[in-house]
Amino acid sequence: MKGRTVLERFPAGGPRGSWPAEEYAQARRLEGQPAEVVMDLAADAFLVIVRGANAAE
């Protein structure tokens, strides 16, 4: 995936599934970052990412 920054990783096998990732992404959106949750199948993890020009820090 081109032009992205991974903010945080959460294991997919956790008892709460994607909820921690979704909660983290929502908190980043409230701070003004366009965060979203994607699934990394190879790593079996949910990633919270920011795409595009805002991804570079």
PDB file of C-alpha atoms in Angstrom:
ATOM      1  CA  MET A   1       0.000   0.000   0.000  1.00  0.00           C
ATOM      2  CA  LYS A   2       1.539   3.256  -1.151  1.00  0.00           C
ATOM      3  CA  GLY A   3       1.713   6.390   1.005  1.00  0.00           C
ATOM      4  CA  ARG A   4       0.582   5.121   4.395  1.00  0.00           C
ATOM      5  CA  THR A   5       1.728   5.308   7.978  1.00  0.00           C
ATOM      6  CA  VAL A   6       0.882   2.539  10.434  1.00  0.00           C
ATOM      7  CA  LEU A   7      -0.080   4.165  13.715  1.00  0.00           C
ATOM      8  CA  GLU A   8      -0.732   0.987  15.729  1.00  0.00           C
ATOM      9  CA  ARG A   9      -1.131  -2.799  15.371  1.00  0.00           C
ATOM     10  CA  PHE A  10      -3.648  -5.004  17.182  1.00  0.00           C
ATOM     11  CA  PRO A  11      -3.699  -8.832  17.100  1.00  0.00           C
ATOM     12  CA  ALA A  12      -6.682 -10.222  15.224  1.00  0.00           C
ATOM     13  CA  GLY A  13      -6.939 -13.187  17.572  1.00  0.00           C
ATOM     14  CA  GLY A  14      -7.724 -11.049  20.612  1.00  0.00           C
ATOM     15  CA  PRO A  15     -10.941 -11.707  22.516  1.00  0.00           C
ATOM     16  CA  ARG A  16     -12.392  -8.337  21.462  1.00  0.00           C
ATOM     17  CA  GLY A  17     -11.607  -8.729  17.746  1.00  0.00           C
ATOM     18  CA  SER A  18     -11.249  -5.415  15.929  1.00  0.00           C
ATOM     19  CA  TRP A  19     -12.786  -3.281  18.698  1.00  0.00           C
ATOM     20  CA  PRO A  20      -9.486  -2.020  20.170  1.00  0.00           C
ATOM     21  CA  ALA A  21      -8.319  -1.024  16.689  1.00  0.00           C
ATOM     22  CA  GLU A  22     -11.627   0.706  15.922  1.00  0.00           C
ATOM     23  CA  GLU A  23     -11.542   2.539  19.257  1.00  0.00           C
ATOM     24  CA  TYR A  24      -7.952   3.666  18.662  1.00  0.00           C
ATOM     25  CA  ALA A  25      -8.800   4.847  15.131  1.00  0.00           C
ATOM     26  CA  GLN A  26     -11.833   6.772  16.405  1.00  0.00           C
ATOM     27  CA  ALA A  27      -9.686   8.530  19.011  1.00  0.00           C
ATOM     28  CA  ARG A  28      -7.198   9.537  16.268  1.00  0.00           C
ATOM     29  CA  ARG A  29     -10.068  10.823  14.088  1.00  0.00           C
ATOM     30  CA  LEU A  30     -11.270  12.964  16.993  1.00  0.00           C
ATOM     31  CA  GLU A  31      -7.737  14.437  17.057  1.00  0.00           C
ATOM     32  CA  GLY A  32      -8.044  15.296  13.360  1.00  0.00           C
ATOM     33  CA  GLN A  33      -6.139  12.399  11.778  1.00  0.00           C
ATOM     34  CA  PRO A  34      -7.966  10.497   9.001  1.00  0.00           C
ATOM     35  CA  ALA A  35      -7.233   7.118  10.613  1.00  0.00           C
ATOM     36  CA  GLU A  36      -8.773   3.899   9.356  1.00  0.00           C
ATOM     37  CA  VAL A  37      -8.573   0.218  10.243  1.00  0.00           C
ATOM     38  CA  VAL A  38      -7.337  -2.348   7.738  1.00  0.00           C
ATOM     39  CA  MET A  39      -6.639  -6.053   8.082  1.00  0.00           C
ATOM     40  CA  ASP A  40      -3.134  -7.417   7.489  1.00  0.00           C
ATOM     41  CA  LEU A  41      -3.925 -11.025   6.627  1.00  0.00           C
ATOM     42  CA  ALA A  42      -0.280 -12.104   6.456  1.00  0.00           C
ATOM     43  CA  ALA A  43       0.385 -10.849   9.995  1.00  0.00           C
ATOM     44  CA  ASP A  44      -3.100 -11.728  11.316  1.00  0.00           C
ATOM     45  CA  ALA A  45      -3.453  -8.224  12.717  1.00  0.00           C
ATOM     46  CA  PHE A  46      -5.617  -5.130  12.459  1.00  0.00           C
ATOM     47  CA  LEU A  47      -3.639  -2.018  11.516  1.00  0.00           C
ATOM     48  CA  VAL A  48      -4.662   1.555  12.195  1.00  0.00           C
ATOM     49  CA  ILE A  49      -3.315   3.590   9.298  1.00  0.00           C
ATOM     50  CA  VAL A  50      -3.310   7.062   7.801  1.00  0.00           C
ATOM     51  CA  ARG A  51      -3.124   7.228   3.988  1.00  0.00           C
ATOM     52  CA  GLY A  52      -1.792   9.828   1.597  1.00  0.00           C
ATOM     53  CA  ALA A  53      -0.105  13.181   2.163  1.00  0.00           C
ATOM     54  CA  ASN A  54      -1.116  13.306   5.838  1.00  0.00           C
ATOM     55  CA  ALA A  55       0.749  10.037   6.387  1.00  0.00           C
ATOM     56  CA  ALA A  56       4.196  11.629   6.375  1.00  0.00           C
ATOM     57  CA  GLU A  57       5.369  12.938   9.725  1.00  0.00           C
TER      58      GLU A  57
END
